[in-house]
Amino acid sequence: MFFKLAWRNIWRSKRRTVITMSSIVFAVLLSVLMFSVKNGLLNKMEQNIVGYYTGYIQVHQKGYWDEKILDNTFDSSEELEDQLLANAGVKAAVPRLESFALAASDEKSKGVAVIGIDPEGEHLATQLKDKLVDGIYLTATSNGAMLTTGVAEYLDLGLGDTLVLLGQGYRGATAVGKYVVQGMIEFASPDLNSTMVYLPLTQSQELYVASDKLTSLVLLVDNPSGAHALAEELRSDIVGDKYEIMSWQELLPDIHQFIEAEKAENIIFQVILYVLIAFGIFGTILMMTLERQYEFGVLVAIGMRRAKLSTVVVMENVMISMLGVVIGMLISIPIVGYFYNFPIRVSGKLQEAYENFGFEPVFYFSIEPIVFYSQTIVVLVISLILSIYPMFKIGFLDPIKAMRA
Amino acid sequence: MAVIETKNVHKTYNHAVVPVHAVVGVDLKIEKGEFTAIVGPSGSGKTTLLNMIGGLDKPTEGSVMVNNVDISSLSRNELIDFRLEHIGFVFQAYNLIPVLTARENVEFVMLLQKQSKEDRDSRVTALLEEVGLSDKTDKRPSELSGGQQQRVAVARALASKPDFVLADEPTANLDSKSAENLLDMMARLNQDEQMTFIFSTHDQRVIDKAKRVITLVDGRIDSDIVKE
């Protein structure tokens, strides 16, 4: 009956309840959309750069990340791979030899990053094959190269054309090679898309005169969000100081900090939004508490304990708030779902600005459960905190004074 | 044995300038089955006395014994539980819970007492029949007349099987016919079930029905007349 009492009480003043619920509905809707697009953008950014290129953890020769030169490479080692794979969190260790070169076609040249890969392993770690938009994906024994569309466009190269690479190899050797373009890769990140050339690992080792040498092992991890902790774990597992094991947060501190700052900004905005909403809910609670002093006095007079009365009032507050949250979420789910499937592609100046910063000019939406349930938790906490006021009033209620009110 | 006994009860309100002595040295015994009216002009202290007997207020001095329990020494929560188990209240403005039906209003105190569903159902049905509202059980207070609401309030007061019922100006908001019906019903309950009723009232009809009339003047008992 106490539940029934609380439920009916919230409908005693329908207009007030509807207004309060509506403000919560709009706050939840706004908050969900904002949280979803921010999360979507940041997740996509992380995925575009980390998931599709650096990987979540890399292993290098100590000092390589500070000075990315071929002299800081290490010899391919089965023993190291076995040590890494012994950890259950590591699913695969994918070798790379990365360096820079001048890429040239008949007419133009451009500085590019040349990535020597184990094609199948690389696909496992960074889903590279999914980025192929034209031509054939590399195999371990290919003689050709894959270019990102940005490089191909700049150099005016198409499938079957010849790409010339010129650079400095291991220990100062000259690195020169020519390769038939056999595939085109397209990255969402404009930065990556304008700089990458992929060769099979053996071809790149030959180009750079670095037989059996690697610049990095990219680790395919079981749980990307736990990469940092896993890197810590691996550092203690791998004995000696020959290698550096770095999580993506250490590899790309600028990106990591940017993502963290954006998340913090998102939280601040949501806090402001919910503080405004909290005042709205508090207004309702205040009016309801003051209006019902007499009734509270009667209930305590006839034998209802203050704690039980407080429970009913808290139930009322939670019900109003949760109704608002549920309706807000029910409205937001199809909207978020739509934009998840059809992200907003920006154009014009905004597109340029995004691309200048190296971001994909698309507003992606996230449908992670946290986008939705975090709102429920926040509103529930707000309504519980605001319930302190009527609980306080009821706790100190004098039934005689209340019935005189 | 006295259901209620007050011993030298005083109630003084410490107003800023002059203390107000609302009740002064009241000694009173009320036996089971009495039908008593406490009367007096406005400000004579009858509501204050009723509040102290009902455990809603504490005396500044003296004691209030209900069934030999000194209720003026009970804690806040003990007092609430005591009121729930031993005292029924009927208020001037009915004071039913507006969102509950007549049946649910009567059942409410029994729920607070944690009585079983079977007990609640049978007692609520019997009480609403007793007060002549068996055909209005599913009506909310706003759908009932003032007299009907006060009957539901009486049924609610009796639902917890109290030792006595305190009724503060129960007929003040009722028309003559409704007031007459309500008083007849209470008199019948007093007669048939030996239910003790104590009224605070100005209403001559209540005074006429009462078997004992206590008159308060300036917080003191001026007269205490038991009718033959």
XYZ file of C-alpha atoms in Angstrom:
633
model
C 0.000 0.000 0.000
C 2.934 2.337 0.669
C 4.013 1.978 -2.951
C 0.448 2.624 -4.049
C 0.272 5.630 -1.746
C 3.503 7.066 -3.187
C 2.379 6.409 -6.760
C -0.995 8.091 -6.252
C 0.593 10.980 -4.382
C 2.761 11.892 -7.337
C -0.366 12.267 -9.462
C -2.145 14.514 -6.962
C -0.790 17.524 -8.771
C -0.630 16.223 -12.327
C 0.588 19.461 -13.855
C 3.466 19.819 -11.409
C 4.496 16.193 -11.868
C 4.342 16.498 -15.652
C 6.418 19.702 -15.619
C 9.048 18.160 -13.339
C 9.153 14.965 -15.370
C 9.395 16.931 -18.608
C 12.424 18.837 -17.373
C 14.062 15.523 -16.469
C 13.093 14.038 -19.850
C 14.747 16.923 -21.702
C 17.823 16.821 -19.471
C 18.216 13.091 -20.020
C 17.640 13.451 -23.744
C 20.169 16.243 -24.034
C 22.639 14.508 -21.783
C 22.337 11.156 -23.574
C 22.795 12.778 -26.984
C 25.745 14.807 -25.787
C 27.356 11.904 -23.984
C 26.719 9.632 -26.943
C 28.245 11.947 -29.550
C 31.238 12.806 -27.339
C 31.844 9.162 -26.536
C 31.298 8.217 -30.142
C 33.773 10.838 -31.344
C 36.409 9.975 -28.777
C 36.000 6.232 -29.201
C 36.239 6.631 -32.946
C 39.314 8.813 -32.584
C 40.910 6.227 -30.319
C 39.896 3.460 -32.692
C 41.097 5.329 -35.798
C 44.513 6.095 -34.403
C 45.120 3.450 -31.790
C 43.003 0.584 -33.052
C 43.909 1.013 -36.710
C 47.516 2.043 -36.406
C 49.575 2.036 -33.225
C 47.754 -0.814 -31.529
C 47.072 -0.777 -27.795
C 50.531 -1.928 -26.680
C 53.873 -1.860 -28.484
C 57.202 -3.415 -27.603
C 60.402 -1.748 -28.860
C 64.089 -1.740 -28.341
C 64.684 0.538 -25.350
C 64.940 4.164 -26.525
C 63.216 3.620 -29.874
C 60.127 5.697 -29.090
C 62.233 8.699 -28.135
C 64.483 8.316 -31.157
C 62.723 6.545 -33.977
C 65.706 5.500 -36.053
C 66.515 2.151 -37.569
C 69.620 1.841 -35.423
C 67.231 1.402 -32.499
C 65.731 -1.768 -33.923
C 65.899 -5.188 -32.318
C 66.332 -8.685 -33.670
C 63.204 -10.705 -34.178
C 63.117 -13.045 -31.182
C 60.886 -16.059 -30.611
C 61.858 -16.061 -26.971
C 60.498 -12.527 -26.514
C 57.289 -13.408 -28.338
C 56.838 -16.498 -26.179
C 57.311 -14.416 -23.033
C 54.726 -11.913 -24.190
C 52.225 -14.538 -25.314
C 52.544 -16.295 -21.965
C 50.321 -13.558 -20.569
C 46.661 -14.443 -21.064
C 45.835 -10.836 -21.931
C 48.022 -10.929 -25.063
C 46.437 -12.637 -28.046
C 49.158 -12.022 -30.640
C 52.424 -10.152 -31.175
C 52.603 -8.654 -34.642
C 56.020 -7.550 -35.997
C 56.660 -4.251 -37.778
C 59.585 -2.446 -39.257
C 58.717 1.216 -39.568
C 60.738 4.042 -41.014
C 60.485 7.022 -43.299
C 61.293 7.469 -46.939
C 60.800 9.772 -49.804
C 58.113 8.316 -52.053
C 58.190 9.323 -55.662
C 56.179 8.848 -58.817
C 57.006 10.178 -62.243
C 56.064 13.733 -61.368
C 56.001 14.154 -57.619
C 57.634 13.075 -54.409
C 56.451 13.059 -50.812
C 57.758 12.061 -47.393
C 55.927 8.943 -46.187
C 55.963 6.472 -43.331
C 56.883 3.016 -44.612
C 55.464 0.192 -42.555
C 56.804 -3.281 -43.077
C 54.154 -5.708 -41.900
C 53.218 -9.325 -41.520
C 49.995 -8.847 -43.552
C 47.856 -11.476 -41.802
C 49.123 -10.594 -38.334
C 48.610 -6.903 -39.019
C 45.018 -7.560 -40.005
C 44.490 -9.356 -36.708
C 45.935 -6.427 -34.749
C 44.554 -3.462 -36.680
C 41.936 -4.838 -39.116
C 44.046 -3.444 -41.965
C 42.413 -5.622 -44.599
C 39.076 -3.929 -43.848
C 40.587 -0.627 -44.922
C 41.428 -1.885 -48.391
C 39.327 0.100 -50.844
C 40.903 -1.020 -54.096
C 43.308 -3.686 -55.381
C 44.698 -6.703 -53.530
C 45.761 -7.007 -49.925
C 49.447 -7.783 -49.316
C 50.701 -11.284 -48.605
C 53.939 -12.183 -46.850
C 55.522 -12.946 -50.187
C 54.166 -10.006 -52.207
C 56.572 -7.812 -54.084
C 54.213 -4.863 -54.255
C 53.111 -2.070 -51.947
C 49.848 -0.763 -50.553
C 49.343 2.991 -50.358
C 46.873 5.060 -48.472
C 44.552 6.923 -50.811
C 45.956 10.276 -49.668
C 49.482 9.286 -50.753
C 48.236 7.780 -54.004
C 46.224 10.880 -54.801
C 49.150 13.203 -54.039
C 51.588 11.186 -56.124
C 48.970 10.559 -58.786
C 49.486 6.822 -58.599
C 46.982 4.113 -59.423
C 46.939 0.329 -59.202
C 49.745 -1.193 -61.236
C 51.815 1.995 -61.226
C 55.346 2.009 -59.836
C 56.237 3.648 -56.577
C 59.838 4.515 -55.819
C 61.061 4.696 -52.244
C 64.280 6.395 -51.306
C 65.668 6.732 -47.798
C 68.307 5.818 -45.293
C 68.605 2.234 -44.141
C 70.075 0.461 -41.128
C 73.431 1.912 -40.002
C 73.448 4.565 -42.734
C 72.942 2.254 -45.680
C 71.115 3.637 -48.671
C 67.554 2.424 -48.980
C 66.173 2.372 -52.498
C 63.403 0.283 -53.964
C 60.606 0.295 -56.469
C 57.282 -1.390 -55.968
C 54.144 -1.974 -57.958
C 51.081 -0.475 -56.312
C 48.836 -3.448 -55.618
C 46.340 -2.070 -53.123
C 44.779 1.113 -51.799
C 44.025 1.629 -48.134
C 41.816 4.349 -46.744
C 42.021 5.557 -43.148
C 39.415 7.738 -41.483
C 42.157 9.774 -39.812
C 43.328 12.391 -42.344
C 46.850 12.332 -40.842
C 47.276 8.612 -41.325
C 45.633 8.649 -44.699
C 48.133 11.085 -46.139
C 51.347 9.402 -44.983
C 51.269 5.618 -45.018
C 52.878 3.089 -47.342
C 52.733 -0.625 -46.493
C 55.223 -3.267 -47.586
C 55.516 -6.931 -46.600
C 57.950 -7.227 -43.677
C 60.641 -9.006 -45.675
C 60.455 -6.396 -48.441
C 60.875 -3.566 -45.959
C 63.771 -5.349 -44.226
C 65.403 -5.704 -47.622
C 64.727 -2.034 -48.474
C 66.270 -0.809 -45.263
C 69.056 -3.372 -45.267
C 67.839 -4.541 -41.879
C 67.551 -8.278 -42.153
C 65.521 -9.811 -39.288
C 65.274 -6.408 -37.623
C 62.054 -5.041 -36.137
C 61.136 -1.632 -34.804
C 58.153 -2.916 -32.862
C 55.924 -5.739 -31.871
C 52.302 -4.618 -31.818
C 50.360 -6.605 -29.269
C 46.839 -7.735 -29.954
C 45.200 -7.533 -26.532
C 42.175 -9.199 -25.069
C 40.797 -6.084 -23.394
C 41.785 -2.755 -24.991
C 40.477 -0.702 -22.047
C 42.864 -2.556 -19.734
C 45.884 -1.953 -21.988
C 47.674 0.331 -19.569
C 47.490 -2.159 -16.698
C 48.505 -4.971 -19.023
C 51.569 -3.006 -20.168
C 52.550 -2.592 -16.505
C 52.114 -6.307 -15.984
C 54.210 -7.158 -19.036
C 56.974 -4.804 -17.926
C 57.353 -6.837 -14.770
C 57.066 -10.134 -16.713
C 59.819 -9.335 -19.224
C 63.094 -9.501 -17.417
C 65.918 -7.189 -18.371
C 66.089 -3.656 -19.689
C 66.533 -4.341 -23.361
C 62.943 -3.576 -24.303
C 60.394 -0.865 -23.653
C 56.747 -1.907 -23.378
C 54.374 0.975 -23.882
C 50.611 1.264 -23.712
C 48.889 3.513 -26.259
C 48.483 6.149 -23.535
C 52.297 6.303 -23.320
C 52.782 6.036 -27.055
C 50.367 8.860 -27.802
C 50.212 11.053 -24.688
C 48.784 14.018 -26.618
C 45.858 12.006 -27.929
C 45.329 10.399 -24.544
C 45.315 13.755 -22.795
C 43.017 15.226 -25.400
C 40.549 12.373 -24.939
C 40.735 12.678 -21.157
C 40.263 16.454 -21.327
C 37.259 16.033 -23.609
C 35.762 13.491 -21.233
C 36.315 15.853 -18.301
C 34.718 18.706 -20.235
C 31.772 16.448 -20.963
C 31.381 15.665 -17.274
C 31.530 19.367 -16.340
C 28.829 20.178 -18.887
C 26.666 17.364 -17.590
C 27.172 18.494 -14.002
C 25.971 21.999 -14.955
C 22.977 20.536 -16.767
C 22.053 18.335 -13.849
C 22.527 21.092 -11.285
C 19.922 23.093 -13.218
C 17.634 20.086 -13.288
C 18.241 19.447 -9.600
C 16.940 22.925 -8.823
C 13.800 22.137 -10.823
C 13.246 18.888 -8.944
C 14.025 20.592 -5.657
C 11.376 23.239 -6.379
C 8.797 20.487 -6.708
C 9.990 18.724 -3.586
C 9.995 21.972 -1.637
C 6.441 22.842 -2.655
C 5.236 19.320 -2.033
C 6.854 19.211 1.408
C 5.461 22.556 2.492
C 1.988 21.889 1.095
C 1.722 18.573 2.847
C 2.872 19.574 6.322
C -0.666 19.181 7.645
C -1.038 15.738 6.106
C 2.370 14.669 7.440
C 1.267 15.856 10.894
C -1.904 13.775 10.711
C -0.034 10.671 9.562
C 2.452 10.933 12.417
C -0.417 11.645 14.841
C -2.306 8.471 13.879
C 0.802 6.349 14.319
C 2.963 6.415 11.210
C 6.627 6.458 12.110
C 8.644 9.295 10.628
C 11.047 6.846 8.979
C 8.169 5.132 7.175
C 6.701 8.466 6.122
C 10.123 9.548 4.840
C 10.367 6.311 2.884
C 7.069 7.051 1.133
C 8.211 10.596 0.294
C 11.588 9.345 -1.014
C 9.718 6.777 -3.105
C 7.653 9.602 -4.599
C 10.763 11.579 -5.514
C 12.475 8.551 -6.987
C 9.340 7.638 -8.948
C 9.009 11.093 -10.516
C 12.715 11.157 -11.355
C 12.838 7.633 -12.705
C 9.736 8.155 -14.824
C 11.480 11.164 -16.352
C 14.639 9.129 -16.924
C 12.804 6.194 -18.482
C 10.769 8.411 -20.829
C 13.898 10.424 -21.688
C 15.791 7.243 -22.487
C 12.941 5.747 -24.506
C 12.934 8.886 -26.649
C 16.725 9.041 -26.897
C 17.298 5.377 -27.867
C 15.837 5.614 -31.409
C 17.509 9.005 -31.978
C 20.921 7.731 -30.861
C 20.330 4.497 -32.800
C 19.595 6.479 -35.951
C 22.726 8.623 -35.662
C 24.809 5.575 -34.765
C 23.824 4.045 -38.096
C 23.912 7.331 -39.992
C 26.625 9.502 -38.396
C 26.617 13.209 -39.173
C 29.269 14.119 -41.732
C 30.222 17.761 -41.424
C 31.260 19.854 -44.365
C 32.676 23.264 -45.258
C 34.769 25.162 -42.729
C 34.039 22.734 -39.933
C 35.275 19.868 -42.068
C 38.484 21.766 -42.797
C 38.978 22.596 -39.151
C 38.541 18.965 -38.146
C 40.891 17.732 -40.830
C 43.495 20.346 -39.894
C 43.464 18.897 -36.398
C 43.833 15.439 -37.867
C 40.326 14.326 -36.959
C 37.806 12.660 -39.151
C 35.040 15.237 -39.876
C 32.228 12.934 -38.818
C 30.115 13.018 -35.655
C 29.864 9.435 -34.584
C 27.400 8.404 -31.864
C 28.057 5.771 -29.257
C 25.478 3.175 -28.204
C 27.519 1.847 -25.297
C 25.219 0.926 -22.372
C 27.034 3.425 -20.141
C 25.614 6.259 -22.262
C 22.151 5.278 -21.055
C 22.560 3.775 -17.608
C 24.826 6.542 -16.356
C 21.840 8.923 -16.675
C 19.710 6.639 -14.512
C 22.372 6.556 -11.839
C 22.902 10.334 -11.919
C 19.186 11.165 -11.683
C 18.647 8.540 -8.995
C 21.489 10.000 -6.950
C 20.109 13.530 -7.444
C 16.631 12.548 -6.318
C 18.046 10.716 -3.293
C 20.185 13.714 -2.338
C 17.231 16.065 -2.763
C 15.102 13.767 -0.637
C 17.245 14.759 2.305
C 15.187 17.947 2.588
C 11.756 16.341 3.132
C 13.390 13.660 5.284
C 14.897 16.406 7.415
C 11.550 18.205 7.659
C 9.732 14.994 8.555
C 12.450 14.032 11.027
C 11.863 17.207 12.995
C 8.126 17.332 12.408
C 5.970 18.277 15.386
C 2.519 16.883 14.559
C 0.698 19.578 16.532
C 2.488 22.437 14.805
C 2.130 20.688 11.460
C -1.623 20.278 11.957
C -1.921 23.951 12.856
C -0.171 24.920 9.583
C -9.564 0.768 36.265
C -9.059 4.229 34.734
C -8.150 4.195 31.063
C -6.763 7.715 31.402
C -5.465 9.450 34.468
C -3.852 12.871 34.526
C -2.046 13.957 37.668
C -1.497 17.656 38.284
C -0.920 18.317 34.574
C 0.378 21.724 33.607
C 1.200 23.057 30.186
C 2.952 26.389 29.882
C 4.002 27.961 26.606
C 7.023 30.211 26.981
C 6.047 33.092 24.785
C 8.562 35.900 24.385
C 6.961 38.343 26.802
C 4.640 36.472 29.167
C 4.395 32.716 29.717
C 0.988 31.328 28.734
C -0.495 28.767 31.132
C -2.702 26.730 28.802
C -3.449 23.936 31.295
C -3.084 24.372 35.031
C -3.019 21.492 37.488
C -5.576 19.220 35.841
C -6.377 15.989 37.682
C -8.646 13.734 35.726
C -9.695 10.096 35.586
C -11.574 8.609 32.684
C -12.909 5.065 32.989
C -13.424 2.543 30.230
C -16.684 3.028 28.356
C -17.125 6.694 29.146
C -18.633 9.115 26.620
C -17.073 12.339 27.813
C -17.123 15.864 26.432
C -14.472 18.404 27.388
C -15.991 21.794 26.823
C -15.042 25.382 27.389
C -14.581 28.679 25.610
C -11.843 29.198 23.037
C -8.443 29.322 24.714
C -9.654 27.396 27.751
C -7.083 24.646 27.125
C -9.341 21.803 25.988
C -7.407 21.031 22.781
C -4.108 21.264 24.681
C -5.418 18.811 27.271
C -6.687 16.503 24.539
C -3.291 16.660 22.790
C -1.517 15.659 26.003
C -3.953 12.798 26.617
C -3.345 11.700 23.020
C 0.417 11.751 23.420
C 0.798 14.486 20.793
C 2.121 16.952 23.337
C 3.964 16.597 26.623
C 2.996 18.298 29.873
C 5.356 20.875 31.331
C 4.599 19.354 34.719
C 2.648 16.340 35.985
C 1.945 13.075 34.258
C -0.518 11.496 31.858
C -1.180 7.811 32.472
C -2.871 5.693 29.834
C -3.602 2.153 30.996
C -1.078 2.767 33.777
C 1.665 3.801 31.323
C 3.139 7.237 31.920
C 3.079 8.406 28.314
C 4.758 11.709 29.154
C 7.989 9.751 29.730
C 7.955 7.917 26.368
C 10.367 8.763 23.536
C 9.122 10.181 20.212
C 9.037 6.834 18.444
C 7.592 5.044 21.468
C 4.834 7.644 21.538
C 4.049 7.091 17.857
C 3.810 3.343 18.415
C 1.746 3.923 21.554
C -0.706 6.129 19.693
C -0.958 3.557 16.920
C -1.796 0.730 19.309
C -3.869 2.474 21.974
C -5.458 5.687 20.716
C -7.867 6.486 17.903
C -8.084 10.034 16.558
C -10.960 11.834 14.889
C -10.097 15.339 13.714
C -12.278 18.312 12.970
C -11.256 18.379 9.279
C -11.625 14.577 8.797
C -7.993 14.338 7.644
C -8.349 11.309 5.449
C -5.556 10.515 2.999
C -6.948 12.052 -0.197
C -5.397 9.557 -2.618
C -6.695 6.464 -0.827
C -10.234 5.065 -0.995
C -12.470 4.805 2.068
C -11.467 1.152 2.479
C -7.748 1.933 2.108
C -7.968 4.820 4.578
C -9.462 2.517 7.209
C -6.993 -0.240 6.365
C -4.019 2.133 6.584
C -3.531 2.059 10.379
C -3.902 -1.711 10.393
C -1.122 -1.882 7.811
C 1.026 0.242 10.096
C 0.250 -2.313 12.807
C 1.373 -5.054 10.402
C -1.899 -6.943 10.692
C -2.488 -9.822 8.271
C -4.443 -9.281 5.071
C -7.287 -11.550 6.241
C -7.652 -9.641 9.514
C -7.532 -6.321 7.705
C -10.102 -7.313 5.114
C -12.615 -8.649 7.595
C -12.237 -5.754 10.043
C -12.380 -3.032 7.392
C -15.520 -4.574 5.907
C -17.115 -4.805 9.357
C -16.180 -1.235 10.312
C -17.426 0.324 7.094
C -20.664 -1.581 7.528
C -20.842 -0.388 11.134
C -20.512 3.258 10.051
C -23.032 2.753 7.234
C -20.653 3.099 4.317
C -20.435 -0.422 2.928
C -21.586 0.896 -0.444
C -18.878 3.612 -0.547
C -15.783 1.510 0.094
C -14.079 2.358 -3.188
C -14.808 6.071 -3.098
C -12.038 8.548 -2.458
C -12.589 11.273 0.170
C -13.293 13.861 -2.537
C -16.228 11.720 -3.684
C -17.775 11.584 -0.195
C -19.796 14.175 1.711
C -18.384 15.746 4.901
C -20.525 13.477 7.079
C -19.419 10.396 5.145
C -15.762 11.420 5.397
C -16.102 11.841 9.158
C -17.665 8.380 9.372
C -14.674 6.967 7.517
C -12.443 8.857 9.984
C -14.306 7.192 12.887
C -13.887 3.795 11.226
C -10.180 4.521 10.807
C -9.911 5.559 14.463
C -11.497 2.260 15.502
C -9.536 0.084 13.062
C -6.532 -0.274 15.330
C -8.773 -1.475 18.208
C -7.738 1.432 20.415
C -8.385 1.788 24.148
C -10.181 5.068 23.504
C -11.002 7.547 20.756
C -10.139 11.240 20.990
C -12.363 13.404 18.843
C -11.409 17.055 18.450
C -14.481 19.062 17.408
C -15.702 16.172 15.223
C -19.000 17.836 14.271
C -17.673 21.344 13.670
C -17.686 21.036 9.880
C -20.888 19.010 9.558
C -24.465 20.014 8.882
C -27.044 19.211 11.574
C -28.262 15.966 10.065
C -24.759 14.607 9.426
C -23.657 15.670 12.927
C -26.706 13.959 14.460
C -26.044 10.753 12.486
C -22.377 10.754 13.443
C -23.133 11.248 17.128
C -25.772 8.527 17.087
C -23.259 6.179 15.528
C -20.592 7.001 18.120
C -23.107 6.649 20.948
C -24.081 3.242 19.596
C -20.450 2.131 19.429
C -20.006 3.357 22.998
C -23.120 1.511 24.115
C -22.566 -1.737 22.207
C -18.801 -2.097 22.341
C -17.969 -0.106 25.469
C -15.699 2.072 23.318
C -14.447 5.079 25.282
C -14.949 8.430 23.509
C -13.515 11.744 24.651
C -14.610 14.841 22.776
C -13.315 18.352 22.741
C -16.269 20.420 21.579
C -18.336 23.560 21.509
C -21.265 21.753 19.942
C -24.342 21.597 22.168
C -25.484 18.405 20.396
C -22.309 16.643 21.509
C -22.685 18.015 25.027
C -26.281 16.761 25.110
C -25.237 13.258 24.067
C -22.257 13.086 26.444
C -22.646 11.125 29.693
C -20.005 13.248 31.371
C -19.174 16.907 30.710
C -15.906 18.439 31.923
C -15.745 22.217 31.624
C -12.396 23.948 31.402
C -11.938 27.626 32.111
C -8.501 29.254 31.863
C -6.815 25.854 31.811
C -8.494 24.635 35.028
C -11.368 22.215 35.520
C -14.314 24.428 36.355
C -16.897 21.675 36.579
C -17.096 17.915 36.058
C -20.658 16.692 35.728
C -21.611 13.050 35.324
C -25.147 12.746 33.968
C -27.549 10.248 35.455
